JSON list of C-alpha atoms in Angstrom, two decimals:
[
{"chain": "A", "resi": 1, "resn": "UNK", "atom": "CA", "xyz": [-22.37, 12.05, 3.05]},
{"chain": "A", "resi": 2, "resn": "UNK", "atom": "CA", "xyz": [-22.86, 8.32, 3.50]},
{"chain": "A", "resi": 3, "resn": "UNK", "atom": "CA", "xyz": [-21.66, 5.63, 1.05]},
{"chain": "A", "resi": 4, "resn": "UNK", "atom": "CA", "xyz": [-25.32, 4.81, 0.44]},
{"chain": "A", "resi": 5, "resn": "UNK", "atom": "CA", "xyz": [-25.76, 8.31, -0.96]},
{"chain": "A", "resi": 6, "resn": "UNK", "atom": "CA", "xyz": [-23.02, 7.70, -3.52]},
{"chain": "A", "resi": 7, "resn": "UNK", "atom": "CA", "xyz": [-24.59, 4.37, -4.53]},
{"chain": "A", "resi": 8, "resn": "UNK", "atom": "CA", "xyz": [-27.90, 6.14, -5.08]},
{"chain": "A", "resi": 9, "resn": "UNK", "atom": "CA", "xyz": [-26.13, 8.83, -7.08]},
{"chain": "A", "resi": 10, "resn": "UNK", "atom": "CA", "xyz": [-24.54, 6.18, -9.27]},
{"chain": "A", "resi": 11, "resn": "UNK", "atom": "CA", "xyz": [-27.90, 4.60, -9.98]},
{"chain": "A", "resi": 12, "resn": "UNK", "atom": "CA", "xyz": [-29.28, 8.00, -10.94]},
{"chain": "A", "resi": 13, "resn": "UNK", "atom": "CA", "xyz": [-26.35, 8.51, -13.28]},
{"chain": "A", "resi": 14, "resn": "UNK", "atom": "CA", "xyz": [-27.06, 5.18, -14.93]},
{"chain": "A", "resi": 15, "resn": "UNK", "atom": "CA", "xyz": [-30.59, 6.34, -15.72]},
{"chain": "A", "resi": 16, "resn": "UNK", "atom": "CA", "xyz": [-29.50, 9.80, -16.88]},
{"chain": "A", "resi": 17, "resn": "UNK", "atom": "CA", "xyz": [-26.40, 8.92, -18.89]},
{"chain": "A", "resi": 18, "resn": "UNK", "atom": "CA", "xyz": [-28.31, 7.84, -21.99]},
{"chain": "A", "resi": 19, "resn": "UNK", "atom": "CA", "xyz": [-30.18, 11.13, -22.09]},
{"chain": "A", "resi": 20, "resn": "UNK", "atom": "CA", "xyz": [-27.02, 13.17, -21.57]},
{"chain": "A", "resi": 21, "resn": "UNK", "atom": "CA", "xyz": [-25.01, 11.66, -24.41]},
{"chain": "A", "resi": 22, "resn": "UNK", "atom": "CA", "xyz": [-24.59, 14.04, -27.35]},
{"chain": "A", "resi": 23, "resn": "UNK", "atom": "CA", "xyz": [-23.08, 13.43, -30.79]},
{"chain": "A", "resi": 24, "resn": "UNK", "atom": "CA", "xyz": [-19.66, 14.74, -29.68]},
{"chain": "A", "resi": 25, "resn": "UNK", "atom": "CA", "xyz": [-19.66, 13.22, -26.20]},
{"chain": "A", "resi": 26, "resn": "UNK", "atom": "CA", "xyz": [-16.84, 10.95, -25.09]},
{"chain": "A", "resi": 27, "resn": "UNK", "atom": "CA", "xyz": [-18.50, 7.52, -24.75]},
{"chain": "A", "resi": 28, "resn": "UNK", "atom": "CA", "xyz": [-16.72, 6.99, -21.43]},
{"chain": "A", "resi": 29, "resn": "UNK", "atom": "CA", "xyz": [-17.87, 10.38, -20.14]},
{"chain": "A", "resi": 30, "resn": "UNK", "atom": "CA", "xyz": [-21.48, 10.99, -21.20]},
{"chain": "A", "resi": 31, "resn": "UNK", "atom": "CA", "xyz": [-22.05, 13.32, -18.23]},
{"chain": "A", "resi": 32, "resn": "UNK", "atom": "CA", "xyz": [-19.12, 15.58, -19.03]},
{"chain": "A", "resi": 33, "resn": "UNK", "atom": "CA", "xyz": [-20.97, 18.89, -18.36]},
{"chain": "A", "resi": 34, "resn": "UNK", "atom": "CA", "xyz": [-21.98, 17.69, -14.88]},
{"chain": "A", "resi": 35, "resn": "UNK", "atom": "CA", "xyz": [-18.54, 16.20, -14.25]},
{"chain": "A", "resi": 36, "resn": "UNK", "atom": "CA", "xyz": [-16.73, 19.37, -15.31]},
{"chain": "A", "resi": 37, "resn": "UNK", "atom": "CA", "xyz": [-18.87, 21.43, -12.96]},
{"chain": "A", "resi": 38, "resn": "UNK", "atom": "CA", "xyz": [-18.15, 19.05, -10.10]},
{"chain": "A", "resi": 39, "resn": "UNK", "atom": "CA", "xyz": [-14.44, 19.04, -10.99]},
{"chain": "A", "resi": 40, "resn": "UNK", "atom": "CA", "xyz": [-14.38, 22.85, -10.76]},
{"chain": "A", "resi": 41, "resn": "UNK", "atom": "CA", "xyz": [-16.15, 22.73, -7.39]},
{"chain": "A", "resi": 42, "resn": "UNK", "atom": "CA", "xyz": [-13.70, 20.16, -6.03]},
{"chain": "A", "resi": 43, "resn": "UNK", "atom": "CA", "xyz": [-10.75, 22.11, -7.40]},
{"chain": "A", "resi": 44, "resn": "UNK", "atom": "CA", "xyz": [-11.96, 25.30, -5.71]},
{"chain": "A", "resi": 45, "resn": "UNK", "atom": "CA", "xyz": [-12.34, 23.52, -2.35]},
{"chain": "A", "resi": 46, "resn": "UNK", "atom": "CA", "xyz": [-8.94, 21.91, -2.76]},
{"chain": "A", "resi": 47, "resn": "UNK", "atom": "CA", "xyz": [-7.16, 25.19, -3.54]},
{"chain": "A", "resi": 48, "resn": "UNK", "atom": "CA", "xyz": [-8.92, 27.09, -0.76]},
{"chain": "A", "resi": 49, "resn": "UNK", "atom": "CA", "xyz": [-8.70, 24.52, 2.05]},
{"chain": "A", "resi": 50, "resn": "UNK", "atom": "CA", "xyz": [-7.26, 21.07, 1.40]},
{"chain": "A", "resi": 51, "resn": "UNK", "atom": "CA", "xyz": [-4.06, 21.90, -0.47]},
{"chain": "A", "resi": 52, "resn": "UNK", "atom": "CA", "xyz": [-2.90, 24.62, 1.96]},
{"chain": "A", "resi": 53, "resn": "UNK", "atom": "CA", "xyz": [-3.46, 22.32, 4.96]},
{"chain": "A", "resi": 54, "resn": "UNK", "atom": "CA", "xyz": [-1.70, 19.44, 3.20]},
{"chain": "A", "resi": 55, "resn": "UNK", "atom": "CA", "xyz": [1.24, 21.74, 2.41]},
{"chain": "A", "resi": 56, "resn": "UNK", "atom": "CA", "xyz": [1.57, 22.69, 6.09]},
{"chain": "A", "resi": 57, "resn": "UNK", "atom": "CA", "xyz": [1.33, 18.99, 7.02]},
{"chain": "A", "resi": 58, "resn": "UNK", "atom": "CA", "xyz": [4.17, 18.17, 4.61]},
{"chain": "A", "resi": 59, "resn": "UNK", "atom": "CA", "xyz": [6.36, 21.08, 5.67]},
{"chain": "A", "resi": 60, "resn": "UNK", "atom": "CA", "xyz": [5.89, 20.71, 9.44]},
{"chain": "A", "resi": 61, "resn": "UNK", "atom": "CA", "xyz": [6.04, 16.96, 9.99]},
{"chain": "A", "resi": 62, "resn": "UNK", "atom": "CA", "xyz": [9.39, 15.21, 9.46]},
{"chain": "A", "resi": 63, "resn": "UNK", "atom": "CA", "xyz": [9.56, 12.71, 6.62]},
{"chain": "A", "resi": 64, "resn": "UNK", "atom": "CA", "xyz": [9.85, 9.64, 8.94]},
{"chain": "A", "resi": 65, "resn": "UNK", "atom": "CA", "xyz": [6.64, 10.66, 10.70]},
{"chain": "A", "resi": 66, "resn": "UNK", "atom": "CA", "xyz": [4.78, 11.08, 7.40]},
{"chain": "A", "resi": 67, "resn": "UNK", "atom": "CA", "xyz": [6.11, 7.72, 6.23]},
{"chain": "A", "resi": 68, "resn": "UNK", "atom": "CA", "xyz": [4.86, 6.10, 9.43]},
{"chain": "A", "resi": 69, "resn": "UNK", "atom": "CA", "xyz": [1.39, 7.58, 8.88]},
{"chain": "A", "resi": 70, "resn": "UNK", "atom": "CA", "xyz": [1.37, 6.30, 5.29]},
{"chain": "A", "resi": 71, "resn": "UNK", "atom": "CA", "xyz": [2.47, 2.85, 6.44]},
{"chain": "A", "resi": 72, "resn": "UNK", "atom": "CA", "xyz": [-0.21, 2.71, 9.12]},
{"chain": "A", "resi": 73, "resn": "UNK", "atom": "CA", "xyz": [-3.10, 3.32, 6.74]},
{"chain": "A", "resi": 74, "resn": "UNK", "atom": "CA", "xyz": [-1.59, 1.14, 4.01]},
{"chain": "A", "resi": 75, "resn": "UNK", "atom": "CA", "xyz": [-1.45, -1.69, 6.55]},
{"chain": "A", "resi": 76, "resn": "UNK", "atom": "CA", "xyz": [-5.16, -1.30, 7.26]},
{"chain": "A", "resi": 77, "resn": "UNK", "atom": "CA", "xyz": [-5.78, -1.43, 3.50]},
{"chain": "A", "resi": 78, "resn": "UNK", "atom": "CA", "xyz": [-3.84, -4.71, 3.34]},
{"chain": "A", "resi": 79, "resn": "UNK", "atom": "CA", "xyz": [-6.52, -6.31, 5.51]},
{"chain": "A", "resi": 80, "resn": "UNK", "atom": "CA", "xyz": [-9.25, -5.28, 3.05]},
{"chain": "A", "resi": 81, "resn": "UNK", "atom": "CA", "xyz": [-7.03, -6.29, 0.14]},
{"chain": "A", "resi": 82, "resn": "UNK", "atom": "CA", "xyz": [-6.87, -9.79, 1.63]},
{"chain": "A", "resi": 83, "resn": "UNK", "atom": "CA", "xyz": [-10.67, -10.00, 1.45]},
{"chain": "A", "resi": 84, "resn": "UNK", "atom": "CA", "xyz": [-10.84, -8.75, -2.14]},
{"chain": "A", "resi": 85, "resn": "UNK", "atom": "CA", "xyz": [-7.92, -10.87, -3.35]},
{"chain": "A", "resi": 86, "resn": "UNK", "atom": "CA", "xyz": [-9.74, -13.86, -1.84]},
{"chain": "A", "resi": 87, "resn": "UNK", "atom": "CA", "xyz": [-12.98, -12.91, -3.58]},
{"chain": "A", "resi": 88, "resn": "UNK", "atom": "CA", "xyz": [-11.03, -12.75, -6.85]},
{"chain": "A", "resi": 89, "resn": "UNK", "atom": "CA", "xyz": [-9.56, -16.22, -6.19]},
{"chain": "A", "resi": 90, "resn": "UNK", "atom": "CA", "xyz": [-6.02, -14.81, -6.17]},
{"chain": "A", "resi": 91, "resn": "UNK", "atom": "CA", "xyz": [-4.53, -17.20, -3.66]},
{"chain": "A", "resi": 92, "resn": "UNK", "atom": "CA", "xyz": [-0.94, -15.96, -3.67]},
{"chain": "A", "resi": 93, "resn": "UNK", "atom": "CA", "xyz": [-1.94, -12.30, -3.51]},
{"chain": "A", "resi": 94, "resn": "UNK", "atom": "CA", "xyz": [-4.42, -13.03, -0.70]},
{"chain": "A", "resi": 95, "resn": "UNK", "atom": "CA", "xyz": [-1.72, -14.87, 1.23]},
{"chain": "A", "resi": 96, "resn": "UNK", "atom": "CA", "xyz": [0.71, -11.98, 0.76]},
{"chain": "A", "resi": 97, "resn": "UNK", "atom": "CA", "xyz": [-1.89, -9.48, 1.98]},
{"chain": "A", "resi": 98, "resn": "UNK", "atom": "CA", "xyz": [-2.59, -11.57, 5.07]},
{"chain": "A", "resi": 99, "resn": "UNK", "atom": "CA", "xyz": [1.11, -12.02, 5.83]},
{"chain": "A", "resi": 100, "resn": "UNK", "atom": "CA", "xyz": [1.75, -8.32, 5.32]},
{"chain": "A", "resi": 101, "resn": "UNK", "atom": "CA", "xyz": [-1.05, -7.34, 7.69]},
{"chain": "A", "resi": 102, "resn": "UNK", "atom": "CA", "xyz": [0.02, -9.83, 10.35]},
{"chain": "A", "resi": 103, "resn": "UNK", "atom": "CA", "xyz": [3.74, -9.05, 10.21]},
{"chain": "A", "resi": 104, "resn": "UNK", "atom": "CA", "xyz": [3.36, -5.27, 10.09]},
{"chain": "A", "resi": 105, "resn": "UNK", "atom": "CA", "xyz": [0.71, -5.22, 12.82]},
{"chain": "A", "resi": 106, "resn": "UNK", "atom": "CA", "xyz": [2.66, -7.44, 15.20]},
{"chain": "A", "resi": 107, "resn": "UNK", "atom": "CA", "xyz": [6.26, -6.46, 14.44]},
{"chain": "A", "resi": 108, "resn": "UNK", "atom": "CA", "xyz": [5.77, -3.01, 12.90]},
{"chain": "A", "resi": 109, "resn": "UNK", "atom": "CA", "xyz": [4.06, -1.33, 15.86]},
{"chain": "A", "resi": 110, "resn": "UNK", "atom": "CA", "xyz": [0.58, -1.55, 14.40]},
{"chain": "A", "resi": 111, "resn": "UNK", "atom": "CA", "xyz": [1.79, -0.97, 10.85]},
{"chain": "A", "resi": 112, "resn": "UNK", "atom": "CA", "xyz": [3.84, 2.17, 11.43]},
{"chain": "A", "resi": 113, "resn": "UNK", "atom": "CA", "xyz": [6.89, 0.25, 10.21]},
{"chain": "A", "resi": 114, "resn": "UNK", "atom": "CA", "xyz": [6.65, -1.66, 6.93]},
{"chain": "A", "resi": 115, "resn": "UNK", "atom": "CA", "xyz": [8.57, -4.78, 7.94]},
{"chain": "A", "resi": 116, "resn": "UNK", "atom": "CA", "xyz": [6.81, -6.90, 5.30]},
{"chain": "A", "resi": 117, "resn": "UNK", "atom": "CA", "xyz": [8.27, -4.87, 2.43]},
{"chain": "A", "resi": 118, "resn": "UNK", "atom": "CA", "xyz": [11.75, -5.33, 3.88]},
{"chain": "A", "resi": 119, "resn": "UNK", "atom": "CA", "xyz": [10.96, -9.06, 3.83]},
{"chain": "A", "resi": 120, "resn": "UNK", "atom": "CA", "xyz": [10.04, -8.62, 0.13]},
{"chain": "A", "resi": 121, "resn": "UNK", "atom": "CA", "xyz": [6.41, -9.63, 0.65]},
{"chain": "A", "resi": 122, "resn": "UNK", "atom": "CA", "xyz": [4.62, -8.02, -2.30]},
{"chain": "A", "resi": 123, "resn": "UNK", "atom": "CA", "xyz": [1.69, -5.69, -1.77]},
{"chain": "A", "resi": 124, "resn": "UNK", "atom": "CA", "xyz": [-1.26, -6.05, -4.15]},
{"chain": "A", "resi": 125, "resn": "UNK", "atom": "CA", "xyz": [-3.88, -3.50, -3.18]},
{"chain": "A", "resi": 126, "resn": "UNK", "atom": "CA", "xyz": [-7.45, -4.42, -4.14]},
{"chain": "A", "resi": 127, "resn": "UNK", "atom": "CA", "xyz": [-10.82, -2.83, -3.44]},
{"chain": "A", "resi": 128, "resn": "UNK", "atom": "CA", "xyz": [-14.38, -3.96, -4.07]},
{"chain": "A", "resi": 129, "resn": "UNK", "atom": "CA", "xyz": [-14.64, -1.95, -7.29]},
{"chain": "A", "resi": 130, "resn": "UNK", "atom": "CA", "xyz": [-11.77, -4.04, -8.66]},
{"chain": "A", "resi": 131, "resn": "UNK", "atom": "CA", "xyz": [-13.48, -7.20, -7.44]},
{"chain": "A", "resi": 132, "resn": "UNK", "atom": "CA", "xyz": [-16.66, -6.25, -9.31]},
{"chain": "A", "resi": 133, "resn": "UNK", "atom": "CA", "xyz": [-14.57, -5.57, -12.39]},
{"chain": "A", "resi": 134, "resn": "UNK", "atom": "CA", "xyz": [-12.86, -8.93, -12.10]},
{"chain": "A", "resi": 135, "resn": "UNK", "atom": "CA", "xyz": [-16.20, -10.73, -12.09]},
{"chain": "A", "resi": 136, "resn": "UNK", "atom": "CA", "xyz": [-17.55, -8.95, -15.13]},
{"chain": "A", "resi": 137, "resn": "UNK", "atom": "CA", "xyz": [-19.12, -5.69, -13.98]},
{"chain": "A", "resi": 138, "resn": "UNK", "atom": "CA", "xyz": [-18.20, -2.96, -16.48]},
{"chain": "A", "resi": 139, "resn": "UNK", "atom": "CA", "xyz": [-16.84, 0.34, -15.24]},
{"chain": "A", "resi": 140, "resn": "UNK", "atom": "CA", "xyz": [-19.80, 2.33, -16.57]},
{"chain": "A", "resi": 141, "resn": "UNK", "atom": "CA", "xyz": [-19.67, 6.09, -17.14]},
{"chain": "A", "resi": 142, "resn": "UNK", "atom": "CA", "xyz": [-16.98, 8.26, -15.64]},
{"chain": "A", "resi": 143, "resn": "UNK", "atom": "CA", "xyz": [-18.30, 10.17, -12.63]},
{"chain": "A", "resi": 144, "resn": "UNK", "atom": "CA", "xyz": [-16.81, 13.00, -10.56]},
{"chain": "A", "resi": 145, "resn": "UNK", "atom": "CA", "xyz": [-18.09, 12.87, -6.99]},
{"chain": "A", "resi": 146, "resn": "UNK", "atom": "CA", "xyz": [-18.37, 15.93, -4.72]},
{"chain": "A", "resi": 147, "resn": "UNK", "atom": "CA", "xyz": [-15.22, 16.16, -2.59]},
{"chain": "A", "resi": 148, "resn": "UNK", "atom": "CA", "xyz": [-14.23, 12.54, -3.36]},
{"chain": "A", "resi": 149, "resn": "UNK", "atom": "CA", "xyz": [-13.20, 13.27, -6.94]},
{"chain": "A", "resi": 150, "resn": "UNK", "atom": "CA", "xyz": [-12.82, 10.89, -9.92]},
{"chain": "A", "resi": 151, "resn": "UNK", "atom": "CA", "xyz": [-14.80, 7.66, -9.94]},
{"chain": "A", "resi": 152, "resn": "UNK", "atom": "CA", "xyz": [-16.94, 5.48, -12.17]},
{"chain": "A", "resi": 153, "resn": "UNK", "atom": "CA", "xyz": [-20.47, 4.21, -11.67]},
{"chain": "A", "resi": 154, "resn": "UNK", "atom": "CA", "xyz": [-19.08, 0.78, -10.74]},
{"chain": "A", "resi": 155, "resn": "UNK", "atom": "CA", "xyz": [-16.66, 2.19, -8.19]},
{"chain": "A", "resi": 156, "resn": "UNK", "atom": "CA", "xyz": [-19.34, 4.46, -6.73]},
{"chain": "A", "resi": 157, "resn": "UNK", "atom": "CA", "xyz": [-21.71, 1.52, -6.26]},
{"chain": "A", "resi": 158, "resn": "UNK", "atom": "CA", "xyz": [-18.84, -0.31, -4.52]},
{"chain": "A", "resi": 159, "resn": "UNK", "atom": "CA", "xyz": [-18.29, 2.52, -2.02]},
{"chain": "A", "resi": 160, "resn": "UNK", "atom": "CA", "xyz": [-20.69, 1.24, 0.67]},
{"chain": "A", "resi": 161, "resn": "UNK", "atom": "CA", "xyz": [-18.93, -2.14, 0.66]},
{"chain": "A", "resi": 162, "resn": "UNK", "atom": "CA", "xyz": [-15.48, -0.55, 0.74]},
{"chain": "A", "resi": 163, "resn": "UNK", "atom": "CA", "xyz": [-16.66, 1.59, 3.65]},
{"chain": "A", "resi": 164, "resn": "UNK", "atom": "CA", "xyz": [-17.54, -1.56, 5.59]},
{"chain": "A", "resi": 165, "resn": "UNK", "atom": "CA", "xyz": [-14.06, -2.91, 4.89]},
{"chain": "A", "resi": 166, "resn": "UNK", "atom": "CA", "xyz": [-12.39, 0.22, 6.26]},
{"chain": "A", "resi": 167, "resn": "UNK", "atom": "CA", "xyz": [-11.13, -0.71, 9.73]},
{"chain": "A", "resi": 168, "resn": "UNK", "atom": "CA", "xyz": [-11.11, 2.95, 10.78]},
{"chain": "A", "resi": 169, "resn": "UNK", "atom": "CA", "xyz": [-14.89, 2.98, 10.34]},
{"chain": "A", "resi": 170, "resn": "UNK", "atom": "CA", "xyz": [-15.09, 0.36, 13.09]},
{"chain": "A", "resi": 171, "resn": "UNK", "atom": "CA", "xyz": [-13.57, 2.66, 15.71]},
{"chain": "A", "resi": 172, "resn": "UNK", "atom": "CA", "xyz": [-16.34, 3.27, 18.24]},
{"chain": "A", "resi": 173, "resn": "UNK", "atom": "CA", "xyz": [-15.19, 6.68, 19.49]},
{"chain": "A", "resi": 174, "resn": "UNK", "atom": "CA", "xyz": [-16.51, 9.25, 17.02]},
{"chain": "A", "resi": 175, "resn": "UNK", "atom": "CA", "xyz": [-13.82, 11.88, 17.58]},
{"chain": "A", "resi": 176, "resn": "UNK", "atom": "CA", "xyz": [-11.04, 9.32, 17.19]},
{"chain": "A", "resi": 177, "resn": "UNK", "atom": "CA", "xyz": [-12.65, 7.89, 14.07]},
{"chain": "A", "resi": 178, "resn": "UNK", "atom": "CA", "xyz": [-13.06, 11.34, 12.51]},
{"chain": "A", "resi": 179, "resn": "UNK", "atom": "CA", "xyz": [-9.49, 12.30, 13.40]},
{"chain": "A", "resi": 180, "resn": "UNK", "atom": "CA", "xyz": [-8.08, 9.14, 11.81]},
{"chain": "A", "resi": 181, "resn": "UNK", "atom": "CA", "xyz": [-10.20, 9.65, 8.69]},
{"chain": "A", "resi": 182, "resn": "UNK", "atom": "CA", "xyz": [-9.04, 13.25, 8.35]},
{"chain": "A", "resi": 183, "resn": "UNK", "atom": "CA", "xyz": [-5.42, 12.24, 8.90]},
{"chain": "A", "resi": 184, "resn": "UNK", "atom": "CA", "xyz": [-5.68, 9.59, 6.21]},
{"chain": "A", "resi": 185, "resn": "UNK", "atom": "CA", "xyz": [-7.14, 12.03, 3.68]},
{"chain": "A", "resi": 186, "resn": "UNK", "atom": "CA", "xyz": [-4.55, 14.66, 4.58]},
{"chain": "A", "resi": 187, "resn": "UNK", "atom": "CA", "xyz": [-1.73, 12.15, 4.17]},
{"chain": "A", "resi": 188, "resn": "UNK", "atom": "CA", "xyz": [-3.02, 11.14, 0.74]},
{"chain": "A", "resi": 189, "resn": "UNK", "atom": "CA", "xyz": [-3.31, 14.74, -0.42]},
{"chain": "A", "resi": 190, "resn": "UNK", "atom": "CA", "xyz": [0.18, 15.59, 0.82]},
{"chain": "A", "resi": 191, "resn": "UNK", "atom": "CA", "xyz": [1.62, 12.76, -1.29]},
{"chain": "A", "resi": 192, "resn": "UNK", "atom": "CA", "xyz": [-0.04, 14.26, -4.38]},
{"chain": "A", "resi": 193, "resn": "UNK", "atom": "CA", "xyz": [1.21, 17.83, -3.92]},
{"chain": "A", "resi": 194, "resn": "UNK", "atom": "CA", "xyz": [4.03, 17.56, -6.43]},
{"chain": "A", "resi": 195, "resn": "UNK", "atom": "CA", "xyz": [1.85, 15.74, -8.98]},
{"chain": "A", "resi": 196, "resn": "UNK", "atom": "CA", "xyz": [-0.88, 18.40, -8.75]},
{"chain": "A", "resi": 197, "resn": "UNK", "atom": "CA", "xyz": [1.69, 21.18, -9.22]},
{"chain": "A", "resi": 198, "resn": "UNK", "atom": "CA", "xyz": [3.01, 19.46, -12.36]},
{"chain": "A", "resi": 199, "resn": "UNK", "atom": "CA", "xyz": [-0.56, 19.02, -13.61]},
{"chain": "A", "resi": 200, "resn": "UNK", "atom": "CA", "xyz": [-1.17, 22.75, -13.28]},
{"chain": "A", "resi": 201, "resn": "UNK", "atom": "CA", "xyz": [1.94, 23.48, -15.32]},
{"chain": "A", "resi": 202, "resn": "UNK", "atom": "CA", "xyz": [1.72, 20.98, -18.19]},
{"chain": "A", "resi": 203, "resn": "UNK", "atom": "CA", "xyz": [-1.93, 20.08, -18.79]},
{"chain": "A", "resi": 204, "resn": "UNK", "atom": "CA", "xyz": [-3.81, 22.21, -21.30]},
{"chain": "A", "resi": 205, "resn": "UNK", "atom": "CA", "xyz": [-7.07, 20.74, -19.97]},
{"chain": "A", "resi": 206, "resn": "UNK", "atom": "CA", "xyz": [-6.57, 19.41, -16.42]},
{"chain": "A", "resi": 207, "resn": "UNK", "atom": "CA", "xyz": [-10.07, 17.88, -16.42]},
{"chain": "A", "resi": 208, "resn": "UNK", "atom": "CA", "xyz": [-9.42, 15.70, -19.48]},
{"chain": "A", "resi": 209, "resn": "UNK", "atom": "CA", "xyz": [-5.93, 14.77, -18.28]},
{"chain": "A", "resi": 210, "resn": "UNK", "atom": "CA", "xyz": [-7.26, 13.74, -14.86]},
{"chain": "A", "resi": 211, "resn": "UNK", "atom": "CA", "xyz": [-10.14, 11.76, -16.36]},
{"chain": "A", "resi": 212, "resn": "UNK", "atom": "CA", "xyz": [-8.00, 9.83, -18.83]},
{"chain": "A", "resi": 213, "resn": "UNK", "atom": "CA", "xyz": [-5.28, 9.13, -16.26]},
{"chain": "A", "resi": 214, "resn": "UNK", "atom": "CA", "xyz": [-7.84, 7.90, -13.73]},
{"chain": "A", "resi": 215, "resn": "UNK", "atom": "CA", "xyz": [-9.65, 5.61, -16.16]},
{"chain": "A", "resi": 216, "resn": "UNK", "atom": "CA", "xyz": [-6.38, 4.13, -17.38]},
{"chain": "A", "resi": 217, "resn": "UNK", "atom": "CA", "xyz": [-5.21, 3.62, -13.81]},
{"chain": "A", "resi": 218, "resn": "UNK", "atom": "CA", "xyz": [-8.41, 1.81, -12.85]},
{"chain": "A", "resi": 219, "resn": "UNK", "atom": "CA", "xyz": [-8.24, -0.34, -15.98]},
{"chain": "A", "resi": 220, "resn": "UNK", "atom": "CA", "xyz": [-4.69, -1.33, -15.08]},
{"chain": "A", "resi": 221, "resn": "UNK", "atom": "CA", "xyz": [-5.79, -2.05, -11.51]},
{"chain": "A", "resi": 222, "resn": "UNK", "atom": "CA", "xyz": [-8.60, -4.39, -12.60]},
{"chain": "A", "resi": 223, "resn": "UNK", "atom": "CA", "xyz": [-6.28, -6.26, -14.98]},
{"chain": "A", "resi": 224, "resn": "UNK", "atom": "CA", "xyz": [-3.29, -6.23, -12.59]},
{"chain": "A", "resi": 225, "resn": "UNK", "atom": "CA", "xyz": [-1.24, -4.09, -14.94]},
{"chain": "A", "resi": 226, "resn": "UNK", "atom": "CA", "xyz": [-1.98, -6.11, -18.07]},
{"chain": "A", "resi": 227, "resn": "UNK", "atom": "CA", "xyz": [-5.11, -4.61, -19.70]},
{"chain": "A", "resi": 228, "resn": "UNK", "atom": "CA", "xyz": [-6.31, -5.87, -23.10]},
{"chain": "A", "resi": 229, "resn": "UNK", "atom": "CA", "xyz": [-4.94, -4.33, -26.30]},
{"chain": "A", "resi": 230, "resn": "UNK", "atom": "CA", "xyz": [-6.55, -1.06, -27.36]},
{"chain": "A", "resi": 231, "resn": "UNK", "atom": "CA", "xyz": [-7.01, -2.64, -30.79]},
{"chain": "A", "resi": 232, "resn": "UNK", "atom": "CA", "xyz": [-9.25, -5.26, -29.21]},
{"chain": "A", "resi": 233, "resn": "UNK", "atom": "CA", "xyz": [-11.51, -3.42, -26.75]},
{"chain": "A", "resi": 234, "resn": "UNK", "atom": "CA", "xyz": [-12.90, -5.75, -24.12]},
{"chain": "A", "resi": 235, "resn": "UNK", "atom": "CA", "xyz": [-15.42, -5.39, -21.34]},
{"chain": "A", "resi": 236, "resn": "UNK", "atom": "CA", "xyz": [-15.41, -8.29, -18.87]},
{"chain": "A", "resi": 237, "resn": "UNK", "atom": "CA", "xyz": [-18.65, -10.21, -18.46]},
{"chain": "A", "resi": 238, "resn": "UNK", "atom": "CA", "xyz": [-19.93, -12.69, -15.92]},
{"chain": "A", "resi": 239, "resn": "UNK", "atom": "CA", "xyz": [-19.34, -15.46, -18.46]},
{"chain": "A", "resi": 240, "resn": "UNK", "atom": "CA", "xyz": [-15.84, -14.18, -19.26]},
{"chain": "A", "resi": 241, "resn": "UNK", "atom": "CA", "xyz": [-14.37, -12.57, -16.14]},
{"chain": "A", "resi": 242, "resn": "UNK", "atom": "CA", "xyz": [-10.87, -11.17, -15.92]},
{"chain": "A", "resi": 243, "resn": "UNK", "atom": "CA", "xyz": [-8.30, -13.94, -15.69]}
]
């Protein structure tokens, strides 16, 4: 499914969310019945296909190889982080992202080695959803996307732009591009194997736990780890963007 599909889905959710809100609905999750159904679908696919493959990936490949794969894709993300840090007027963070990408690409064999971290150049990962949040676009309702998992309306609308910033998407050979995309997703899932096992053991309601953890994580990401006090709820606006 294309990023444009997700943007269209987000717009549909915006129109439907007011109708779906009941008296007991979580204000951040007005489409909870839909989201729970999608969560169950994603969980079934994950348990049947994705998790077993990710487990084999983790068990077969040596740790240094998996680390190199993680570093490679994180280096590509640094290039997109440079763009988004620049759009958010974060000069130091943008400079660090650019230095990281240049050093790791040139000296780290295309990013397989993370030389920049050894040089203590800080990584500040940013995507276009965070950029929209910085400039005043509210997160909107929580939304669980088919196969992609937790999101918000804002982050879903940002997907087509983030897709354009993904350097893997620029690979002309289709088979190579698809292989790299699959490897990236597999690497991400393998890193979450332990966390998902713990979730199964301790969470009374995995859906609610996942939703709340995701929303808090995205809030921290938009505010660079310093979100406003819960006692003073704040939604950024164009006139009062995140500082």
